[in-house]
mmCIF file with all atom_site columns, C-alpha atoms in Angstrom:
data_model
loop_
_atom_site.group_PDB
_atom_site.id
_atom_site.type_symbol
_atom_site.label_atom_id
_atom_site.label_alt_id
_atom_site.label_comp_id
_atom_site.label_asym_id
_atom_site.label_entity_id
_atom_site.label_seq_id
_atom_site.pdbx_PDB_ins_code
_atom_site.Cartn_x
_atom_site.Cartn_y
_atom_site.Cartn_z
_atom_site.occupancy
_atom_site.B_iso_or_equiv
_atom_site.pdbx_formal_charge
_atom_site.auth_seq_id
_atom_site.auth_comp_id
_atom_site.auth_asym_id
_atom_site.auth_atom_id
_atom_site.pdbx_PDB_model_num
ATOM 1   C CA . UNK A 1 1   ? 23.596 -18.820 14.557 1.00 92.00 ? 9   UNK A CA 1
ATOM 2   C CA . UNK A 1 2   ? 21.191 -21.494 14.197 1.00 95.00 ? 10  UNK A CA 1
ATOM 3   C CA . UNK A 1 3   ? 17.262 -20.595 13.452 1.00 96.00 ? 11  UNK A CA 1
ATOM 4   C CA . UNK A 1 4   ? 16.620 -21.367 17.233 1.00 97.00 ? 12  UNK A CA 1
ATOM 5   C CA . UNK A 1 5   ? 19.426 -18.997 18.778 1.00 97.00 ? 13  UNK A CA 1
ATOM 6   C CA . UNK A 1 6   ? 17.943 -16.286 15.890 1.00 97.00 ? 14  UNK A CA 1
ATOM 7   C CA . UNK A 1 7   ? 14.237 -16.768 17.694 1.00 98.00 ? 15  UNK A CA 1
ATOM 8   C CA . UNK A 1 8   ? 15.159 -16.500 21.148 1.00 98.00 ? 16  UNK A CA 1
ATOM 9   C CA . UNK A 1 9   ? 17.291 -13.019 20.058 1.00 98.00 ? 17  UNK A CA 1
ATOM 10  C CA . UNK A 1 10  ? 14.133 -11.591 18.313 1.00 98.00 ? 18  UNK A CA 1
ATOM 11  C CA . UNK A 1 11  ? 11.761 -12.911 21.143 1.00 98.00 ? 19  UNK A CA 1
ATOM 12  C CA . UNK A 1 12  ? 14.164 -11.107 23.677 1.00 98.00 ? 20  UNK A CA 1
ATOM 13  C CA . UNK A 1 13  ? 14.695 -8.080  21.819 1.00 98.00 ? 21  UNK A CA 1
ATOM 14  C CA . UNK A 1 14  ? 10.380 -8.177  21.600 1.00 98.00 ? 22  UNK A CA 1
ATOM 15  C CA . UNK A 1 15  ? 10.286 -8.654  25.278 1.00 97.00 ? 23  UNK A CA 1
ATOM 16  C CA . UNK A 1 16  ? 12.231 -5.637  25.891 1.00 97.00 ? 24  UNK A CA 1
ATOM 17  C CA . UNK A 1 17  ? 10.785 -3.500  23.166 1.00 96.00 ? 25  UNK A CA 1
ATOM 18  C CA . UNK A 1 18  ? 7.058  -4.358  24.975 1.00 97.00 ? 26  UNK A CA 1
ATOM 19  C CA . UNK A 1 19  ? 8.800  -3.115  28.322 1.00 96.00 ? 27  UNK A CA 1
ATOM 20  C CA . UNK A 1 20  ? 10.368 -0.531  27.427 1.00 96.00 ? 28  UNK A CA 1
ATOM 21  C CA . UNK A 1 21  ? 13.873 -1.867  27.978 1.00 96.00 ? 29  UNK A CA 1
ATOM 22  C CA . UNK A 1 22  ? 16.477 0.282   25.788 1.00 95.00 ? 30  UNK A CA 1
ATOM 23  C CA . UNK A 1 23  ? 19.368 -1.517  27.674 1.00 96.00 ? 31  UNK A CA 1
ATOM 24  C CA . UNK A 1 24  ? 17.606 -5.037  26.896 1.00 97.00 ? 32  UNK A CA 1
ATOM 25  C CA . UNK A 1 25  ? 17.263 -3.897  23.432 1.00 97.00 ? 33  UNK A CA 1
ATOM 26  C CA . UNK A 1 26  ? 20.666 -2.536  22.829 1.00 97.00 ? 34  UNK A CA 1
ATOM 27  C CA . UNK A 1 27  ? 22.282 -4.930  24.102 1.00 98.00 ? 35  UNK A CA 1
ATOM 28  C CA . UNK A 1 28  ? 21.210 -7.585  21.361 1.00 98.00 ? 36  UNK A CA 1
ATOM 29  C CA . UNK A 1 29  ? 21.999 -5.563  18.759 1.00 98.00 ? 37  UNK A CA 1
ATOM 30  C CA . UNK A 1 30  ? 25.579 -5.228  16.909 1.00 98.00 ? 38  UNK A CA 1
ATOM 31  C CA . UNK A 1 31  ? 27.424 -2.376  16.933 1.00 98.00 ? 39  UNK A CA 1
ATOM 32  C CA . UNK A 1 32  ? 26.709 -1.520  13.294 1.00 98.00 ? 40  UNK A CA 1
ATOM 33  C CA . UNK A 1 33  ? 22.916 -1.608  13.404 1.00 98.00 ? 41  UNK A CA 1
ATOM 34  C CA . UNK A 1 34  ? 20.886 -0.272  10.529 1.00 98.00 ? 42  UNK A CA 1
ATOM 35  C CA . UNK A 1 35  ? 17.238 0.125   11.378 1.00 98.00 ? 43  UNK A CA 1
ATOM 36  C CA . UNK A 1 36  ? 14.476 1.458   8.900  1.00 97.00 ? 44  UNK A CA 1
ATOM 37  C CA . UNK A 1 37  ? 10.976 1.597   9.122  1.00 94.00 ? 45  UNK A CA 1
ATOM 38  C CA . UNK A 1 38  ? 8.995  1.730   5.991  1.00 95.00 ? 46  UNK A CA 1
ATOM 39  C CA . UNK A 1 39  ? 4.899  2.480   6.361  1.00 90.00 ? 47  UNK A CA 1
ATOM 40  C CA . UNK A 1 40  ? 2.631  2.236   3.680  1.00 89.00 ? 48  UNK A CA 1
ATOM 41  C CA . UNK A 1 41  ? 5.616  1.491   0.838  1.00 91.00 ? 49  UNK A CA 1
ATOM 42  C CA . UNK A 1 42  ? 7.589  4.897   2.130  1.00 94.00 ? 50  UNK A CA 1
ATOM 43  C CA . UNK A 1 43  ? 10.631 4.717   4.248  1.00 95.00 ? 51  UNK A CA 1
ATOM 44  C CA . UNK A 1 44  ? 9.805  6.792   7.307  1.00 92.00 ? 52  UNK A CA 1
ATOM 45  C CA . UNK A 1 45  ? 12.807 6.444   9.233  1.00 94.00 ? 53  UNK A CA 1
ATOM 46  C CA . UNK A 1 46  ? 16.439 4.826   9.030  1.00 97.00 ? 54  UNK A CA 1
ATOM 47  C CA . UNK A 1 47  ? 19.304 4.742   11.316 1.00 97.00 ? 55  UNK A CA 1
ATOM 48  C CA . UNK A 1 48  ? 23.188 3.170   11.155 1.00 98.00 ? 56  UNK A CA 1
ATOM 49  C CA . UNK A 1 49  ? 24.479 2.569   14.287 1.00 98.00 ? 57  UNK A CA 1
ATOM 50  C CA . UNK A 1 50  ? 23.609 1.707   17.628 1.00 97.00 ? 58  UNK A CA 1
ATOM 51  C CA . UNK A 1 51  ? 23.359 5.371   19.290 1.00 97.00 ? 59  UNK A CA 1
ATOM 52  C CA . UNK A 1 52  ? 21.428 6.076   16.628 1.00 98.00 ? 60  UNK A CA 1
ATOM 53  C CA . UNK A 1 53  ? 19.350 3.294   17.253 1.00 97.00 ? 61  UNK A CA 1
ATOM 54  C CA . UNK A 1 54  ? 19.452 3.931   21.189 1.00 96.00 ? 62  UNK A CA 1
ATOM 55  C CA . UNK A 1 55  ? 18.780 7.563   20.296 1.00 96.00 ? 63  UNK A CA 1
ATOM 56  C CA . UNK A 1 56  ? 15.137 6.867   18.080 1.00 95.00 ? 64  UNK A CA 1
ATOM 57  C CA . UNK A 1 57  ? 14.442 3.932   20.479 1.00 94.00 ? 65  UNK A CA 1
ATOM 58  C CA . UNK A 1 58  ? 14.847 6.817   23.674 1.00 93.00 ? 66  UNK A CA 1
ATOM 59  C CA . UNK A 1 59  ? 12.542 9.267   21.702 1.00 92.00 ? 67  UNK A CA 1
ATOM 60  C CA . UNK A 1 60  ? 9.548  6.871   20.267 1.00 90.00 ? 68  UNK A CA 1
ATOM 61  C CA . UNK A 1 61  ? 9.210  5.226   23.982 1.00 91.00 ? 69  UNK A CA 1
ATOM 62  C CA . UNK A 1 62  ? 8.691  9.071   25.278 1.00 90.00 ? 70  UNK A CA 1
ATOM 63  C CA . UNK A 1 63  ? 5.658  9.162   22.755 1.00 91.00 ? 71  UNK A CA 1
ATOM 64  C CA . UNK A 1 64  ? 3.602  5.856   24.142 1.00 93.00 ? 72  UNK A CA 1
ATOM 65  C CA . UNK A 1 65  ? 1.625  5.194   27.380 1.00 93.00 ? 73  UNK A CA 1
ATOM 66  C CA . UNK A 1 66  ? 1.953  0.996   26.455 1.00 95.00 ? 74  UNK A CA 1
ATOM 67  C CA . UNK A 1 67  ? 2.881  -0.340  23.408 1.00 95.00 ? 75  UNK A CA 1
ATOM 68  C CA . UNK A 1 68  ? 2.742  -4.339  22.684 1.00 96.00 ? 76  UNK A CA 1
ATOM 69  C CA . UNK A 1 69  ? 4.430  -6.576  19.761 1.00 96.00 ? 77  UNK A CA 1
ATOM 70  C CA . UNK A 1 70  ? 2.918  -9.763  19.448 1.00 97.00 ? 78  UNK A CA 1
ATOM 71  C CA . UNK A 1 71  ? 4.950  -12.094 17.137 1.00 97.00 ? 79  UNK A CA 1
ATOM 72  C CA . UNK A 1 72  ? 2.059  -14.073 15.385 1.00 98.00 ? 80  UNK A CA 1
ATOM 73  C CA . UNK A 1 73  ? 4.707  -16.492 13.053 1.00 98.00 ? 81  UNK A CA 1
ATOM 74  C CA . UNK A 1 74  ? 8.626  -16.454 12.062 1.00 98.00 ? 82  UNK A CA 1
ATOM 75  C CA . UNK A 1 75  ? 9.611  -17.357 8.522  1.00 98.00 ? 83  UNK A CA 1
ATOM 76  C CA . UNK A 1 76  ? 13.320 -18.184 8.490  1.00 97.00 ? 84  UNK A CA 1
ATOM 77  C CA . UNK A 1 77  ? 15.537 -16.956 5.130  1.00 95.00 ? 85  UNK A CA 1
ATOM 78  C CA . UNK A 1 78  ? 18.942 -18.106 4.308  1.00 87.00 ? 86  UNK A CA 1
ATOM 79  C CA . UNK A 1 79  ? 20.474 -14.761 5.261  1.00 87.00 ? 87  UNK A CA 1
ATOM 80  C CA . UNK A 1 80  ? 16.512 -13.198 7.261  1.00 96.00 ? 88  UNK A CA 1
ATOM 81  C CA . UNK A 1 81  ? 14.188 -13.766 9.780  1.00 98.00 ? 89  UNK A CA 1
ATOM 82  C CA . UNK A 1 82  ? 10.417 -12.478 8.772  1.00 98.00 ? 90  UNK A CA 1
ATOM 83  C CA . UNK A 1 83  ? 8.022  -11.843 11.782 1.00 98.00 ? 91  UNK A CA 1
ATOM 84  C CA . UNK A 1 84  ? 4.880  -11.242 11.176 1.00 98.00 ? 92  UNK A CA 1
ATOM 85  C CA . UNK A 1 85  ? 3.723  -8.864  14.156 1.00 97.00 ? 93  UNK A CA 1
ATOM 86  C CA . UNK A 1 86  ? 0.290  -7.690  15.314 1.00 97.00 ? 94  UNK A CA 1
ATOM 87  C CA . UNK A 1 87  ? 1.108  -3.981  16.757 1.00 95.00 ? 95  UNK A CA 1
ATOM 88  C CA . UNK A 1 88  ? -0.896 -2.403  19.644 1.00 96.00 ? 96  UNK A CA 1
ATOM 89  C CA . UNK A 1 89  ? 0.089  0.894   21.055 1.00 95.00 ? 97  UNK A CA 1
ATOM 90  C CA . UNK A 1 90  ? -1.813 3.570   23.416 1.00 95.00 ? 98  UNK A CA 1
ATOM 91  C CA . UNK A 1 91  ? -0.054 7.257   22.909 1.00 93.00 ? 99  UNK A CA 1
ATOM 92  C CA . UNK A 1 92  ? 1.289  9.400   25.708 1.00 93.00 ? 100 UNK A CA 1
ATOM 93  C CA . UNK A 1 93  ? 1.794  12.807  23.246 1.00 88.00 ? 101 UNK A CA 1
ATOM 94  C CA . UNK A 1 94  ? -0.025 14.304  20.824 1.00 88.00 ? 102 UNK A CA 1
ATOM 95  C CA . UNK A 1 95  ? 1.582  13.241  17.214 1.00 82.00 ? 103 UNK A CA 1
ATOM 96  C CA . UNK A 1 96  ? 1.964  16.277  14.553 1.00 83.00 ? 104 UNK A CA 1
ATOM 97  C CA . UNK A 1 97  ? -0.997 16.426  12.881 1.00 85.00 ? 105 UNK A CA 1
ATOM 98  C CA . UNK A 1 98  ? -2.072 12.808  13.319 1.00 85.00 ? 106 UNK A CA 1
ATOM 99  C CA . UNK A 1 99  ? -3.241 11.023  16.621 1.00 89.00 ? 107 UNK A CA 1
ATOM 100 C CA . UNK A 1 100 ? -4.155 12.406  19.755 1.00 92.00 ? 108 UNK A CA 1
ATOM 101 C CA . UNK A 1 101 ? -2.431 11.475  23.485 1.00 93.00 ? 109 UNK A CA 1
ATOM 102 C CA . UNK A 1 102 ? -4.564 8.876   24.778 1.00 93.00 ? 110 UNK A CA 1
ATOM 103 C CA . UNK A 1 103 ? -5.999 6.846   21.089 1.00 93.00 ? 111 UNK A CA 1
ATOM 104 C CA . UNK A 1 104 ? -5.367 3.825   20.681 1.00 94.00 ? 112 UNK A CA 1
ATOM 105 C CA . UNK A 1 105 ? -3.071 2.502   17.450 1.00 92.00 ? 113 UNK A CA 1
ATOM 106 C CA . UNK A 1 106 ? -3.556 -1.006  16.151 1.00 94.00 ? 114 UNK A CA 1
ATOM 107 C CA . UNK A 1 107 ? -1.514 -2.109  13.042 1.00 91.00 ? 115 UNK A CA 1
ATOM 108 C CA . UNK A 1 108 ? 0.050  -5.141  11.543 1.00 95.00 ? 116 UNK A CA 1
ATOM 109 C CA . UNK A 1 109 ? 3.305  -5.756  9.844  1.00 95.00 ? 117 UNK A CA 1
ATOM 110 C CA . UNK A 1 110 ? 6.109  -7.715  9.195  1.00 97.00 ? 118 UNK A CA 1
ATOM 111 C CA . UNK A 1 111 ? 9.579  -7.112  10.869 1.00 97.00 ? 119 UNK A CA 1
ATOM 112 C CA . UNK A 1 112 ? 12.434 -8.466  8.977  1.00 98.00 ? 120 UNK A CA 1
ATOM 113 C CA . UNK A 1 113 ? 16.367 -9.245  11.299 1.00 98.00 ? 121 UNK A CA 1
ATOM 114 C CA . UNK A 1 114 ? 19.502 -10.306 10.210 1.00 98.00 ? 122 UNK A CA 1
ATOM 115 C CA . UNK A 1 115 ? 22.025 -11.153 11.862 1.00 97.00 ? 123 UNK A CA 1
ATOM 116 C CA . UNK A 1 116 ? 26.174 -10.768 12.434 1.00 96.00 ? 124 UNK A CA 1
ATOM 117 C CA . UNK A 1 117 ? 28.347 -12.150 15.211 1.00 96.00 ? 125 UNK A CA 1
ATOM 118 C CA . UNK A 1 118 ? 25.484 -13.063 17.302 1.00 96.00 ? 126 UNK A CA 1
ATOM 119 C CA . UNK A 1 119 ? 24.019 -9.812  17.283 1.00 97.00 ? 127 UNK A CA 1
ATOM 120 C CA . UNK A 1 120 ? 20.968 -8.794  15.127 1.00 98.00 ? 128 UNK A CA 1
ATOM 121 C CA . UNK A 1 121 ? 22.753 -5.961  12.636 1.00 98.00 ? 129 UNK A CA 1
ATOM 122 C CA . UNK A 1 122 ? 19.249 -5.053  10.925 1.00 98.00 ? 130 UNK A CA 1
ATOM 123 C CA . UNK A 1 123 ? 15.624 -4.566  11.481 1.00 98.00 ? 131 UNK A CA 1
ATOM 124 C CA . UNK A 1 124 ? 12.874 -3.357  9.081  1.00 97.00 ? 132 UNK A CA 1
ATOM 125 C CA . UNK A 1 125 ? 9.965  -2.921  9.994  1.00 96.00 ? 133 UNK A CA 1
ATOM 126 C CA . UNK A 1 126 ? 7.016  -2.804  7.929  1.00 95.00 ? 134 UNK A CA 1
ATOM 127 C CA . UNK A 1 127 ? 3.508  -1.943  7.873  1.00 90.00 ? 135 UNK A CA 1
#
């Protein structure tokens, strides 16, 4: 894949992620997935595989009212795309002993995809 094919997959899989679109999402991703998010220098969550993947995507959408990624820059690495992301979310649920339903979250981070067979096989996230 070429760094222009490797921007219109993450912009896509962005797009669907903003609207909620686990079929969108899935679909771009390769059968071996591994995601991990890592907040604050801790790993929070990891998956391998894509009903894994489909499984955590399923739950975190039940937890937001509107959520929006806005890609703010790409920095293409030999075997890595870095996106820099500005985060906006508005919760549906109350989260264990941290945010309320209804408050607003607001973060920035980078989100870093690779890539196999013309699928992205990898996502961190971090913030």
């Amino acid at each position: 894949m070429n760094n222009e094919q490797k921007e219109a997959m993450i912009r896509a899989y962005v797009r669907d992620y903003n609207s909620f679109d686990m079929n969108g999402m899935v679909s771009l991703l390769h059968e071996e997935v591994r995601f991990r998010n890592v907040s604050n220098g801790e790993v929070t969550t990891e998956t391998a595989g894509i009903e894994a993947f489909r499984n955590l995507a399923e739950q975190s959408a039940a937890l937001f009212e509107s959520r929006c990624q806005k890609v703010l820059s790409f920095g293409f690495h030999e075997d890595e795309v870095e996106v820099e992301i500005d985060y906006e979310s508005t919760l549906a649920a109350d989260l264990p002993g941290g945010p309320k339903a209804g408050e607003l979250i607001r973060l920035r981070g980078t989100s870093r995809f690779t890539f196999k067979d013309g699928k992205i096989s990898a996502i961190e996230d971090r913030s």
